[in-house]
Amino acid sequence: MSRIGWLDCASGASGDMLLGALVAAGVPLDVLTAAVDAVAPETIRLRPEKVVRNGLAATLVHVEGTDSTHHRTWADVRTLLDAADLPEPVRRSAHATFERLAHAEARVHDTTPEAIHFHEVGALDAIADVVGVCAGLAHLGLDRLVVSPVAVGSGFVRAAHGRLPVPVPAVVELLAAADAPSYAGEIDGTPVGELCTPTGAALLVTHAETYGPQPPMRVAAQGFGAGTRETPGRANAVRLLVGEPAPEVWTAAGGSGGSTTGPGESTQLVVESNVDDLDPRVWPAVLARLLDAGAADAWLTPILMKKGRPAHTLAVLVDPDRYDAVCEVVFTQTSAIGVRSHTVRKRPLEREFRTLELPGGTVRLKVATYAGKVVNAQPEYDDVLALAELTGRPVKTVLAQATAAAQEHL
């Protein structure tokens, strides 16, 4: 059974907040501690504390023993990760997180990633945050993680480089590079300070598959991870939901919570990937495999990518419970190395098949109705083609006859 997670970042995100959310959602503290101990060159202790943030019970994870003033480069951190006794998925995600941080800082300071001397980022508490969160998410075994739009804050903050505007430039770079949605998160127009840290932003964009509201899911666990500040008017905490994908969310009018989708509507996913290096002769087989895997529809859109390369966007409409099967086809049957997805609401018209009597045989007619009235009637083309072959008449002639006969049903 596939597992899905959703991070609610309406109060921003930081490394310690994400650690707290993982512990509160059921990840054993030992899992995080073991990973941190494997990397940290000095003793670090993770100490969870139950706190209340604006009336909500949450978990604050203190990272203790991190007073070292040693500033590390990206190469230093990479060496620590490479030498650590870590599960390979944890090492890879920690690598990717710090690499994103290094590139973001390099763009901000107009230099190269290798030349960056991390300050807050390279300190031991950031190493503990990144490695601990990567280990916790790996322990959950999520097949996909969805992240809400991120509240980043507003105003100014004191940092190693002096007074910086919020969101700090590194956070802007990280979220922009990942096309992640963000907003200030102010309350009544009042500046709220820093809500999302560079470490938090890097962890989000490294692990998020897509961004948006809570996807259709059956929730098995919920955890609130607290920040260190108590902020008036909001619970300074990030929320993590863990569960299984649900194929449809629908609450009848008058039910508790009102109507999420209308009658006959369903919530589905659109899974996409841009592909520029696949032999185009393969695409028909790919589309057929996707439909066989349970996709409701699959299509290609010609696009022009960077450097002027012609390519295609492969798009697949699928129920959430067939997401993994569709991804398997995309990854094994095409040259794609990643996918993105977003949730959509599908509203199909009621439809039925009728039979058209034509010279030499019959053709099925698909009839669609809205509010009890027929609004569309189309002959099935495969039937038109078969009848044309059977009778030896041109396809255009049979199609014209079928289309004329269909008018009687409108």
XYZ file of N, CA and C in Angstrom, residues 209 269-279 282-283 285-295 297-300 312-318 322-341:
168
model
N 7.234 16.526 -3.887
C 6.964 16.105 -5.266
C 6.117 17.143 -5.978
N -5.472 13.251 -10.254
C -4.148 13.842 -10.402
C -3.816 14.002 -11.877
N -3.130 15.089 -12.202
C -2.485 15.220 -13.506
C -0.986 15.062 -13.281
N -0.424 14.013 -13.839
C 1.005 13.710 -13.710
C 1.683 14.129 -15.007
N 2.757 14.918 -14.902
C 3.388 15.476 -16.095
C 4.906 15.275 -16.064
N 5.467 15.254 -17.264
C 6.923 15.239 -17.405
C 7.285 15.804 -18.765
N 8.325 16.649 -18.809
C 8.844 17.175 -20.075
C 9.939 16.240 -20.584
N 9.790 15.779 -21.821
C 10.729 14.792 -22.385
C 11.230 15.309 -23.723
N 12.547 15.389 -23.882
C 13.113 15.937 -25.121
C 14.041 14.964 -25.846
N 14.167 13.730 -25.348
C 15.164 12.835 -25.936
C 14.618 11.437 -26.205
N 13.305 11.327 -26.423
C 12.706 10.026 -26.708
C 12.323 9.952 -28.177
N 12.654 8.828 -28.825
C 12.262 8.604 -30.215
C 10.740 8.739 -30.313
N 8.034 5.940 -30.283
C 7.709 5.158 -29.085
C 6.435 5.663 -28.400
N 6.064 6.929 -28.659
C 4.977 7.539 -27.894
C 3.649 6.790 -27.970
N 2.998 3.655 -28.118
C 3.057 2.526 -27.195
C 3.030 2.995 -25.744
N 3.701 4.123 -25.464
C 3.705 4.663 -24.100
C 2.287 5.036 -23.668
N 1.564 5.735 -24.541
C 0.203 6.146 -24.214
C -0.689 4.927 -23.982
N -0.498 3.894 -24.786
C -1.294 2.675 -24.610
C -0.988 2.000 -23.280
N 0.291 1.963 -22.907
C 0.678 1.354 -21.628
C 0.083 2.135 -20.452
N 0.060 3.465 -20.571
C -0.493 4.279 -19.493
C -1.983 4.002 -19.301
N -2.712 3.873 -20.396
C -4.134 3.555 -20.291
C -4.335 2.163 -19.701
N -3.466 1.234 -20.086
C -3.542 -0.117 -19.522
C -3.260 -0.102 -18.010
N -2.436 0.858 -17.559
C -2.076 0.945 -16.138
C -3.159 1.611 -15.298
N -4.237 2.044 -15.940
C -5.337 2.629 -15.178
C -5.532 4.118 -15.365
N -4.765 4.747 -16.262
C -4.944 6.183 -16.502
C -6.315 6.439 -17.129
N -6.841 9.161 -18.880
C -6.492 9.758 -20.168
C -4.991 10.029 -20.162
N -4.423 10.154 -21.339
C -2.996 10.476 -21.480
C -2.822 11.199 -22.806
N -1.963 12.243 -22.818
C -1.805 13.025 -24.032
C -0.426 13.671 -24.077
N -0.062 14.169 -25.266
C 1.216 14.848 -25.494
C 0.957 16.263 -25.988
N 8.271 17.258 -25.785
C 6.863 17.018 -25.520
C 6.621 17.045 -24.017
N 5.467 17.579 -23.613
C 4.990 17.386 -22.247
C 4.029 16.206 -22.250
N 4.396 15.175 -21.528
C 3.524 14.024 -21.343
C 2.625 14.318 -20.150
N 1.323 14.230 -20.329
C 0.368 14.471 -19.249
C -0.532 13.253 -19.100
N -0.787 12.884 -17.846
C -1.600 11.703 -17.551
C -2.636 12.075 -16.495
N -3.885 11.803 -16.768
C -4.968 12.000 -15.798
C -5.241 10.661 -15.127
N -5.181 10.637 -13.785
C -5.231 9.347 -13.098
C -5.828 9.512 -11.701
N -3.896 5.003 -8.480
C -3.155 4.433 -9.619
C -1.915 5.249 -9.929
N -1.591 6.175 -9.037
C -0.434 7.062 -9.253
C 0.858 6.267 -9.414
N 1.125 5.328 -8.506
C 2.370 4.561 -8.562
C 2.471 3.749 -9.848
N 1.355 3.165 -10.280
C 1.374 2.365 -11.503
C 1.698 3.227 -12.722
N 1.144 4.445 -12.746
C 1.425 5.360 -13.855
C 2.884 5.805 -13.837
N 3.401 6.128 -12.645
C 4.813 6.526 -12.546
C 5.733 5.414 -13.029
N 5.393 4.183 -12.727
C 6.228 3.058 -13.170
C 6.303 3.007 -14.690
N 5.180 3.225 -15.351
C 5.188 3.231 -16.814
C 6.036 4.390 -17.343
N 5.851 5.587 -16.773
C 6.610 6.749 -17.240
C 8.112 6.508 -17.100
N 8.530 5.972 -15.953
C 9.963 5.804 -15.698
C 10.576 4.628 -16.465
N 9.793 3.597 -16.736
C 10.353 2.425 -17.418
C 10.171 2.457 -18.929
N 9.176 3.193 -19.428
C 8.883 3.179 -20.859
C 9.340 4.438 -21.585
N 9.750 5.489 -20.829
C 10.241 6.710 -21.456
C 11.614 7.056 -20.891
N 12.173 8.153 -21.368
C 13.473 8.611 -20.865
C 13.331 9.654 -19.766
N 12.121 9.835 -19.242
C 11.889 10.817 -18.182
C 12.645 10.441 -16.916
N 13.180 11.442 -16.214
C 13.896 11.187 -14.956
C 13.183 11.829 -13.775
N 11.948 12.250 -13.983
C 11.166 12.817 -12.895
C 9.778 13.183 -13.386
N 8.851 13.317 -12.461
C 7.497 13.754 -12.794
C 7.063 14.825 -11.802
N 6.075 15.586 -12.168
C 5.409 16.511 -11.258
C 3.916 16.200 -11.321
N 3.184 16.601 -10.321
C 1.751 16.303 -10.331
C 0.993 17.384 -9.592
